mmCIF file of N, CA and C in Angstrom:
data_model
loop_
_atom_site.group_PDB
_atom_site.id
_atom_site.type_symbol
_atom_site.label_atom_id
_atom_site.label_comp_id
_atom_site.label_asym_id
_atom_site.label_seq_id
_atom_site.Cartn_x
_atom_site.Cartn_y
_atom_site.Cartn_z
ATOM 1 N N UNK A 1 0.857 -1.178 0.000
ATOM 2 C CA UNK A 1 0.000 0.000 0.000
ATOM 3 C C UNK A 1 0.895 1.229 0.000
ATOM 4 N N UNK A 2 0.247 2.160 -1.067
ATOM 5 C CA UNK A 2 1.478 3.255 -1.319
ATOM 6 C C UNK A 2 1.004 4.860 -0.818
ATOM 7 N N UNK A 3 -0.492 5.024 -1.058
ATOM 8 C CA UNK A 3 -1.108 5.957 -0.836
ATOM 9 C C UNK A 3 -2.880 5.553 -0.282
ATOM 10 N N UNK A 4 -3.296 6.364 0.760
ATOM 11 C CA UNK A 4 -4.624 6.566 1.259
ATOM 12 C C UNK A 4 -4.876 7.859 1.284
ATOM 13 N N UNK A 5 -5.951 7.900 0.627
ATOM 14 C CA UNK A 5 -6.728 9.530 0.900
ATOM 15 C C UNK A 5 -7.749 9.280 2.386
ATOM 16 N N UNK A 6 -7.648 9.944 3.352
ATOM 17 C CA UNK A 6 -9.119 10.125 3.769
ATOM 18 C C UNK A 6 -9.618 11.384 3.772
ATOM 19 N N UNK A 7 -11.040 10.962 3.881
ATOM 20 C CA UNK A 7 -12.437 12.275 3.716
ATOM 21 C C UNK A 7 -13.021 12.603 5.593
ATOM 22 N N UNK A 8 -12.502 13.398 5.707
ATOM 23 C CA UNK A 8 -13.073 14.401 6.711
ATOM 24 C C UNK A 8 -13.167 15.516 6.693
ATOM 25 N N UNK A 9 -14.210 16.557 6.443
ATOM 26 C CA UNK A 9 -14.705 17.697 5.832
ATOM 27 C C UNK A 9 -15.594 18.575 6.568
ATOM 28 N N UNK A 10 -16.308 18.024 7.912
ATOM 29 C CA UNK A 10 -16.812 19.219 8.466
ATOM 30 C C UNK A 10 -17.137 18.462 10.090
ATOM 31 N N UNK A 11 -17.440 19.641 10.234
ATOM 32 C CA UNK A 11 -17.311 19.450 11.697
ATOM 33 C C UNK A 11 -16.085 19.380 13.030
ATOM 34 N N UNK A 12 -15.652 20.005 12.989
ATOM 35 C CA UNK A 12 -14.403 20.780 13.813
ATOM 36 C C UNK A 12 -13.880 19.810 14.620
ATOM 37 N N UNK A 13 -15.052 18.869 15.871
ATOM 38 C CA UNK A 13 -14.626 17.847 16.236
ATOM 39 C C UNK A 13 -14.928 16.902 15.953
ATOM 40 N N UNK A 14 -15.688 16.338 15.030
ATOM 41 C CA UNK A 14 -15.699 15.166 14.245
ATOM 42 C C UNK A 14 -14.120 15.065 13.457
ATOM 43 N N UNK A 15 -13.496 15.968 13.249
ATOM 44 C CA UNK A 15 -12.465 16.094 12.087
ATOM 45 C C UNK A 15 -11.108 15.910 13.142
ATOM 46 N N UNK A 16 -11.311 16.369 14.100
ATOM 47 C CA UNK A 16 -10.367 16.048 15.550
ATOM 48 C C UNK A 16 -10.418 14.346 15.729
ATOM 49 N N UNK A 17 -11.250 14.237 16.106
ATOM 50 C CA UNK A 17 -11.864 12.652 16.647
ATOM 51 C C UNK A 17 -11.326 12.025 15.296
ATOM 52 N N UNK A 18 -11.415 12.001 14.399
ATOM 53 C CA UNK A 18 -11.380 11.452 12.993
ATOM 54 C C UNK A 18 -9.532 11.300 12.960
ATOM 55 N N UNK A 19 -9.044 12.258 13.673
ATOM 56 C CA UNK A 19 -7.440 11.968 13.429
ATOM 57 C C UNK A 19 -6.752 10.161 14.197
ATOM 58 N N UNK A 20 -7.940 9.894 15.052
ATOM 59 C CA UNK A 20 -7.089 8.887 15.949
ATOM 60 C C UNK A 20 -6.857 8.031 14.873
ATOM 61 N N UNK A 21 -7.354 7.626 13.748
ATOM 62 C CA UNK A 21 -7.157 6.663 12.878
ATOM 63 C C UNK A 21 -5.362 6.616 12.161
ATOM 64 N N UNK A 22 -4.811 7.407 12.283
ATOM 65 C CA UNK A 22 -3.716 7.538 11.765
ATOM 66 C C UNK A 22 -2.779 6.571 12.241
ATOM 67 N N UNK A 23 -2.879 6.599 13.566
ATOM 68 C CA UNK A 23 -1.612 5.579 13.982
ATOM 69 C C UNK A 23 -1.705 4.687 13.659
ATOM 70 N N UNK A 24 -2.883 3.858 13.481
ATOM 71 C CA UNK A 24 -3.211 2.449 12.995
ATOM 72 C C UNK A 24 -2.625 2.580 11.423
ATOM 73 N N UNK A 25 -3.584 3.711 10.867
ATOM 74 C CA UNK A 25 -3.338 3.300 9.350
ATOM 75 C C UNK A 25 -1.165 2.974 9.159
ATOM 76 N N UNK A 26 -0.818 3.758 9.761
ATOM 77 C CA UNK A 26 0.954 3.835 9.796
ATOM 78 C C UNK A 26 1.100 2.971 10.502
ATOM 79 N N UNK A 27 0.660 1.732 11.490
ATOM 80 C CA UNK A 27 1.234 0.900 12.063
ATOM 81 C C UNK A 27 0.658 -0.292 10.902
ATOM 82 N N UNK A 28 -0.445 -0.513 10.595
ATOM 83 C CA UNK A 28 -0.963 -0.930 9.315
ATOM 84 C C UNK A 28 0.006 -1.149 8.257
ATOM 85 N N UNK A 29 0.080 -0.279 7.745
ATOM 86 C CA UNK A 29 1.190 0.183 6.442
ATOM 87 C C UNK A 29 1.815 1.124 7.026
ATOM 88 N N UNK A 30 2.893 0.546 7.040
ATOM 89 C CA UNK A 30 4.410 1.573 7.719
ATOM 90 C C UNK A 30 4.715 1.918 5.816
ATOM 91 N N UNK A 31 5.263 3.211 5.898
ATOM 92 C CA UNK A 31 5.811 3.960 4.917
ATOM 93 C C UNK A 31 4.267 4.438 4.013
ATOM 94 N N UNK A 32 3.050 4.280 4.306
ATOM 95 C CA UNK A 32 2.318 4.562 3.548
ATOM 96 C C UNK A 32 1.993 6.213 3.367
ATOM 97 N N UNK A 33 1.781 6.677 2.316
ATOM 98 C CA UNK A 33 1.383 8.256 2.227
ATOM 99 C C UNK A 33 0.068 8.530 2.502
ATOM 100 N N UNK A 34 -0.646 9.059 3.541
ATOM 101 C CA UNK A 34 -1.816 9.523 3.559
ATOM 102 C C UNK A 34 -1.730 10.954 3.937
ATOM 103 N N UNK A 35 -3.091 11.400 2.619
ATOM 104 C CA UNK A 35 -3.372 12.590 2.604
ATOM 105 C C UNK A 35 -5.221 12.654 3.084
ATOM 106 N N UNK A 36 -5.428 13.825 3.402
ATOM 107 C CA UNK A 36 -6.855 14.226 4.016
ATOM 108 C C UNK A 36 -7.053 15.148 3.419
ATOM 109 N N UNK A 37 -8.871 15.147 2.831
ATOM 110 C CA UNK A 37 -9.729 16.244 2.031
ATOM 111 C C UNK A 37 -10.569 16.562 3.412
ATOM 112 N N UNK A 38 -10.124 18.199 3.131
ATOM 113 C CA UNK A 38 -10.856 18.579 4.539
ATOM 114 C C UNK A 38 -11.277 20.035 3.848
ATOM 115 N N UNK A 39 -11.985 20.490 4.691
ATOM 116 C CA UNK A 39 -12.743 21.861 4.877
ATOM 117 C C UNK A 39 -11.488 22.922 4.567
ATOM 118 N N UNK A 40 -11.506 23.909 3.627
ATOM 119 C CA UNK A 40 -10.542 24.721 3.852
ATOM 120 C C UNK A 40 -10.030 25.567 5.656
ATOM 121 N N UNK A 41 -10.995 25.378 6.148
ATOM 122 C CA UNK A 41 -10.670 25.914 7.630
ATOM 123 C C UNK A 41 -10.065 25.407 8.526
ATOM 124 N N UNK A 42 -10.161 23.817 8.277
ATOM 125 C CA UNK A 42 -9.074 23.001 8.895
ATOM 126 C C UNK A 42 -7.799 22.696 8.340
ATOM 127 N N UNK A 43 -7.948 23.170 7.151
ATOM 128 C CA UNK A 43 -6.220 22.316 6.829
ATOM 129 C C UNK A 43 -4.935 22.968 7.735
ATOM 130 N N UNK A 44 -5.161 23.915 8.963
ATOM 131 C CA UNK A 44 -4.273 24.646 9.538
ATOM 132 C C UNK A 44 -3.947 23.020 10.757
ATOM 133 N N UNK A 45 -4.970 22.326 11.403
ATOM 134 C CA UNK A 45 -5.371 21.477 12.512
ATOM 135 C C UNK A 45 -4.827 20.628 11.421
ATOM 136 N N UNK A 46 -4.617 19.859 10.466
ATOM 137 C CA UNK A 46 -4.191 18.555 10.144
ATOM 138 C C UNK A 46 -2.955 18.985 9.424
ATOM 139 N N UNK A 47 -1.837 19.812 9.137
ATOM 140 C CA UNK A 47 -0.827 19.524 8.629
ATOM 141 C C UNK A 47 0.259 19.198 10.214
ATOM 142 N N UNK A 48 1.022 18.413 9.114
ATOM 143 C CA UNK A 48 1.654 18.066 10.196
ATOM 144 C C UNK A 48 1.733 16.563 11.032
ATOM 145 N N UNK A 49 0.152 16.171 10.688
ATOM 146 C CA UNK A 49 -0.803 15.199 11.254
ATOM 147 C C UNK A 49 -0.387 13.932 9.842
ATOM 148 N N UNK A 50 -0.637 14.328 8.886
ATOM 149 C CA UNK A 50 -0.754 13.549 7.441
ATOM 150 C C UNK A 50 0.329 14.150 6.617
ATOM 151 N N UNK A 51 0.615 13.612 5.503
ATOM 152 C CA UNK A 51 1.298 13.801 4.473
ATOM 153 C C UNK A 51 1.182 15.363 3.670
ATOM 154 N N UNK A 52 -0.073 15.432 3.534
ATOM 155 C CA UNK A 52 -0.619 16.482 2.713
ATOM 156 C C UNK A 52 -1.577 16.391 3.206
ATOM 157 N N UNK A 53 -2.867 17.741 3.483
ATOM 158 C CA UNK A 53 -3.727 18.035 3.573
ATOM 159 C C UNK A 53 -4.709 18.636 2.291
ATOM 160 N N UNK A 54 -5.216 18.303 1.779
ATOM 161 C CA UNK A 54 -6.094 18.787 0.566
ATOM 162 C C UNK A 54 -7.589 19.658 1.110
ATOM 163 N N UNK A 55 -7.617 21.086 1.031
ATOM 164 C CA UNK A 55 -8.034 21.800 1.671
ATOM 165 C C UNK A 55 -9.136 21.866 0.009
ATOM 166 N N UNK A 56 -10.324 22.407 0.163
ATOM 167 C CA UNK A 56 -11.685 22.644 -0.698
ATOM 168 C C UNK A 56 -12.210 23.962 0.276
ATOM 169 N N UNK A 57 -12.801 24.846 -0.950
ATOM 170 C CA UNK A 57 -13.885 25.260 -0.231
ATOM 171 C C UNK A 57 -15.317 24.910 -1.091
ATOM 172 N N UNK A 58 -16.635 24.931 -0.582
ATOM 173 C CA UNK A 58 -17.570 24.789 -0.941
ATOM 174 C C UNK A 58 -17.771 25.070 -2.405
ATOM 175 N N UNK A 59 -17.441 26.164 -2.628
ATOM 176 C CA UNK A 59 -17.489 26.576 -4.237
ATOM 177 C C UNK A 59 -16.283 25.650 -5.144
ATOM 178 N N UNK A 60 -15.765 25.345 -4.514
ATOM 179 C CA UNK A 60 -14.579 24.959 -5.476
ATOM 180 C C UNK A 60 -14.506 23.431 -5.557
ATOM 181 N N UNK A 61 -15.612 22.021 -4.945
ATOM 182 C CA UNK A 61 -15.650 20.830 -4.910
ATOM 183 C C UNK A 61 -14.934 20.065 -6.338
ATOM 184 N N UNK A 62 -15.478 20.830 -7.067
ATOM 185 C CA UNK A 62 -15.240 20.214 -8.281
ATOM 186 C C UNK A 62 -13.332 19.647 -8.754
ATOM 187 N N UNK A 63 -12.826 20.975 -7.909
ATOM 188 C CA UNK A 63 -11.388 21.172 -7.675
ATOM 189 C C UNK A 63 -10.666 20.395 -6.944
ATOM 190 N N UNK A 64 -11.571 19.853 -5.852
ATOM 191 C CA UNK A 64 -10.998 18.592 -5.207
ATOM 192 C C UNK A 64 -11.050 17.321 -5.702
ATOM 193 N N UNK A 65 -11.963 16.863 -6.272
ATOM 194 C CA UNK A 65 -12.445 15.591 -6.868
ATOM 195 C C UNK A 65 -11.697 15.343 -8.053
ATOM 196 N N UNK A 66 -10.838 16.663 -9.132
ATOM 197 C CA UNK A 66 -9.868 16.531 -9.902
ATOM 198 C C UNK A 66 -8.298 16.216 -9.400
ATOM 199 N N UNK A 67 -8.450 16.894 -8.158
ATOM 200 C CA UNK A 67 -6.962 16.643 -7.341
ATOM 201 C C UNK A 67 -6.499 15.316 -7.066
ATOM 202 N N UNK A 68 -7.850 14.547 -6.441
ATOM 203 C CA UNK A 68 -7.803 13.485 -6.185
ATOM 204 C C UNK A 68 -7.901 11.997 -7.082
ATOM 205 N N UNK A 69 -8.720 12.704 -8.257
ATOM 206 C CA UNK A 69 -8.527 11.148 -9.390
ATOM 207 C C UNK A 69 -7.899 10.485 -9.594
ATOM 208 N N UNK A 70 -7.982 9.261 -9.401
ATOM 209 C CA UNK A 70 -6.946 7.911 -9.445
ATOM 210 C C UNK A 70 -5.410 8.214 -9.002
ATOM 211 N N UNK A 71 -5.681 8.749 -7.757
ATOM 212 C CA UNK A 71 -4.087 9.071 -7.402
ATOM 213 C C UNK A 71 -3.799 7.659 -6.105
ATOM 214 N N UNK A 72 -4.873 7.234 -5.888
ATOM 215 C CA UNK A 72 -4.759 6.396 -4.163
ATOM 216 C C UNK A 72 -5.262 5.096 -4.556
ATOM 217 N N UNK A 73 -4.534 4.410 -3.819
ATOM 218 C CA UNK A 73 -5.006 2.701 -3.591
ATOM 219 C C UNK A 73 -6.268 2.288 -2.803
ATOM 220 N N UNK A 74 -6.508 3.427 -1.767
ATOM 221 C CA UNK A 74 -7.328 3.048 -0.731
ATOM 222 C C UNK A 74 -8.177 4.296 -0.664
ATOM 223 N N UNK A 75 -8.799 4.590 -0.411
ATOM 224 C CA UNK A 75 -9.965 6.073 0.340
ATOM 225 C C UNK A 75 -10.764 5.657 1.841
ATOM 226 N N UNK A 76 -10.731 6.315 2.827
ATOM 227 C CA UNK A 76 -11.500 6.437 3.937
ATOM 228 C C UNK A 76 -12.238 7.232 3.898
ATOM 229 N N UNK A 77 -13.187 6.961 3.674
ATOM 230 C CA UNK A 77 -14.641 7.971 3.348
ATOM 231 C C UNK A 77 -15.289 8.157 4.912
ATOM 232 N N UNK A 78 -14.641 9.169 5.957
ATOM 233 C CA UNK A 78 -15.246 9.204 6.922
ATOM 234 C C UNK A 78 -16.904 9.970 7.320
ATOM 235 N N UNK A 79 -16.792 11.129 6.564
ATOM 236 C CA UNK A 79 -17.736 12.278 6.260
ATOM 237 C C UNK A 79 -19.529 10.846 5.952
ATOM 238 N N UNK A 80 -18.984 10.066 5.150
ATOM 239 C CA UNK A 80 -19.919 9.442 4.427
ATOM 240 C C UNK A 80 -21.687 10.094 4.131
ATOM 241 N N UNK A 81 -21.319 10.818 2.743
ATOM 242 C CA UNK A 81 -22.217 11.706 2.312
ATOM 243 C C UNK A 81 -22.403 11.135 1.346
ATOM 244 N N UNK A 82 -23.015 11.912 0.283
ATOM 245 C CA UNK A 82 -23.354 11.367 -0.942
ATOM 246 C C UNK A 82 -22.302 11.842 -1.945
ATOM 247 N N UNK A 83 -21.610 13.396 -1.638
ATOM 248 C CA UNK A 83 -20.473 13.880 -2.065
ATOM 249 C C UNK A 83 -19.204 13.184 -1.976
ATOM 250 N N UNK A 84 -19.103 12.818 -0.861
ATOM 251 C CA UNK A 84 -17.640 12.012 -0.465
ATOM 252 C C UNK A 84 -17.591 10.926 -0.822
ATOM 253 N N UNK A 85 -19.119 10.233 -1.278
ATOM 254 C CA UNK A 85 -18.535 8.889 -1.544
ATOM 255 C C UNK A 85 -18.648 9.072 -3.268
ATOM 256 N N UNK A 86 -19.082 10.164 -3.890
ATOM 257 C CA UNK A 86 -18.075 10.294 -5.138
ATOM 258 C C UNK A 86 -16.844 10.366 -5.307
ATOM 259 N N UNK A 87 -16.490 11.233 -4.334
ATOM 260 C CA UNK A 87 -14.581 11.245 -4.584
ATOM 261 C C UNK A 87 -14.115 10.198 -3.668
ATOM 262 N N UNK A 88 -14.634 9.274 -2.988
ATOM 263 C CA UNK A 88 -13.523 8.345 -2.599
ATOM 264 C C UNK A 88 -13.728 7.153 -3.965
ATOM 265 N N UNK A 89 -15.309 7.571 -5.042
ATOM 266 C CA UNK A 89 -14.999 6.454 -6.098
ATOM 267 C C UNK A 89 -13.561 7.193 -7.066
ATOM 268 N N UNK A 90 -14.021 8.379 -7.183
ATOM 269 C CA UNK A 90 -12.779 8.800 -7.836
ATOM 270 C C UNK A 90 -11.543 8.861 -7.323
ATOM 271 N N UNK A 91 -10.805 8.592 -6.414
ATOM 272 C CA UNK A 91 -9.936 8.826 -5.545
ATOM 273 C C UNK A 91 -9.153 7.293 -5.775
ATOM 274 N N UNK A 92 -10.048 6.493 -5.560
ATOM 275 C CA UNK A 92 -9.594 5.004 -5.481
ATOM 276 C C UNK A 92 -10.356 3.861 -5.491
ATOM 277 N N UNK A 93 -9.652 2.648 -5.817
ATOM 278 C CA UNK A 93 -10.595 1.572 -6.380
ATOM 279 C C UNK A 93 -11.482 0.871 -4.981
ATOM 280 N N UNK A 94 -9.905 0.729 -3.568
ATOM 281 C CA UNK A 94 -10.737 -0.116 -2.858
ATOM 282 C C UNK A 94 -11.314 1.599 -2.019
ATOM 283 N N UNK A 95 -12.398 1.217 -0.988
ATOM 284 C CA UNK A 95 -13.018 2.004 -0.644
ATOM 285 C C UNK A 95 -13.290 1.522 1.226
#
């Protein structure tokens, strides 16, 4: 496993709470790259945390879902909307 995107996008502490997953995913797959699609207001709270942070704002979705096309092996669709689980199809195969 080379790359994981995950989707956490709103909610300030849902998007907090949503970080504990990291250690696993890196004890999981040691050396793996994960990046997070988040709210432009958080990407200040997750760098640092992940690889890359992929920051959206509302107007600009379309901009994320191009960022992300077939770049990842895996997607964590935490948000689980009807939006997010478009870009975790575009994002990556397993889900």
């Amino acid at each position: 496993m080379k790359s994981i995107l995950v989707i956490r996008y709103s909610a300030l502490g849902d998007v907090v709470l949503a970080t504990s997953i990291i250690r696993g995913l890196r004890a999981q797959y040691p050396g793996v790259r994960i990046e997070w699609l988040t709210n432009d207001g958080f990407v200040g709270l997750l760098e640092g945390v992940v690889d890359r942070v992929i920051g959206f704002s509302r107007t600009a979705r379309s901009l994320a879902v191009a960022d992300v096309r077939g770049r990842f092996e895996l997607c964590i669709d935490l948000q689980n909307k009807v939006w997010s689980r478009r870009v975790a199809h575009a994002a990556a195969p397993e889900r």
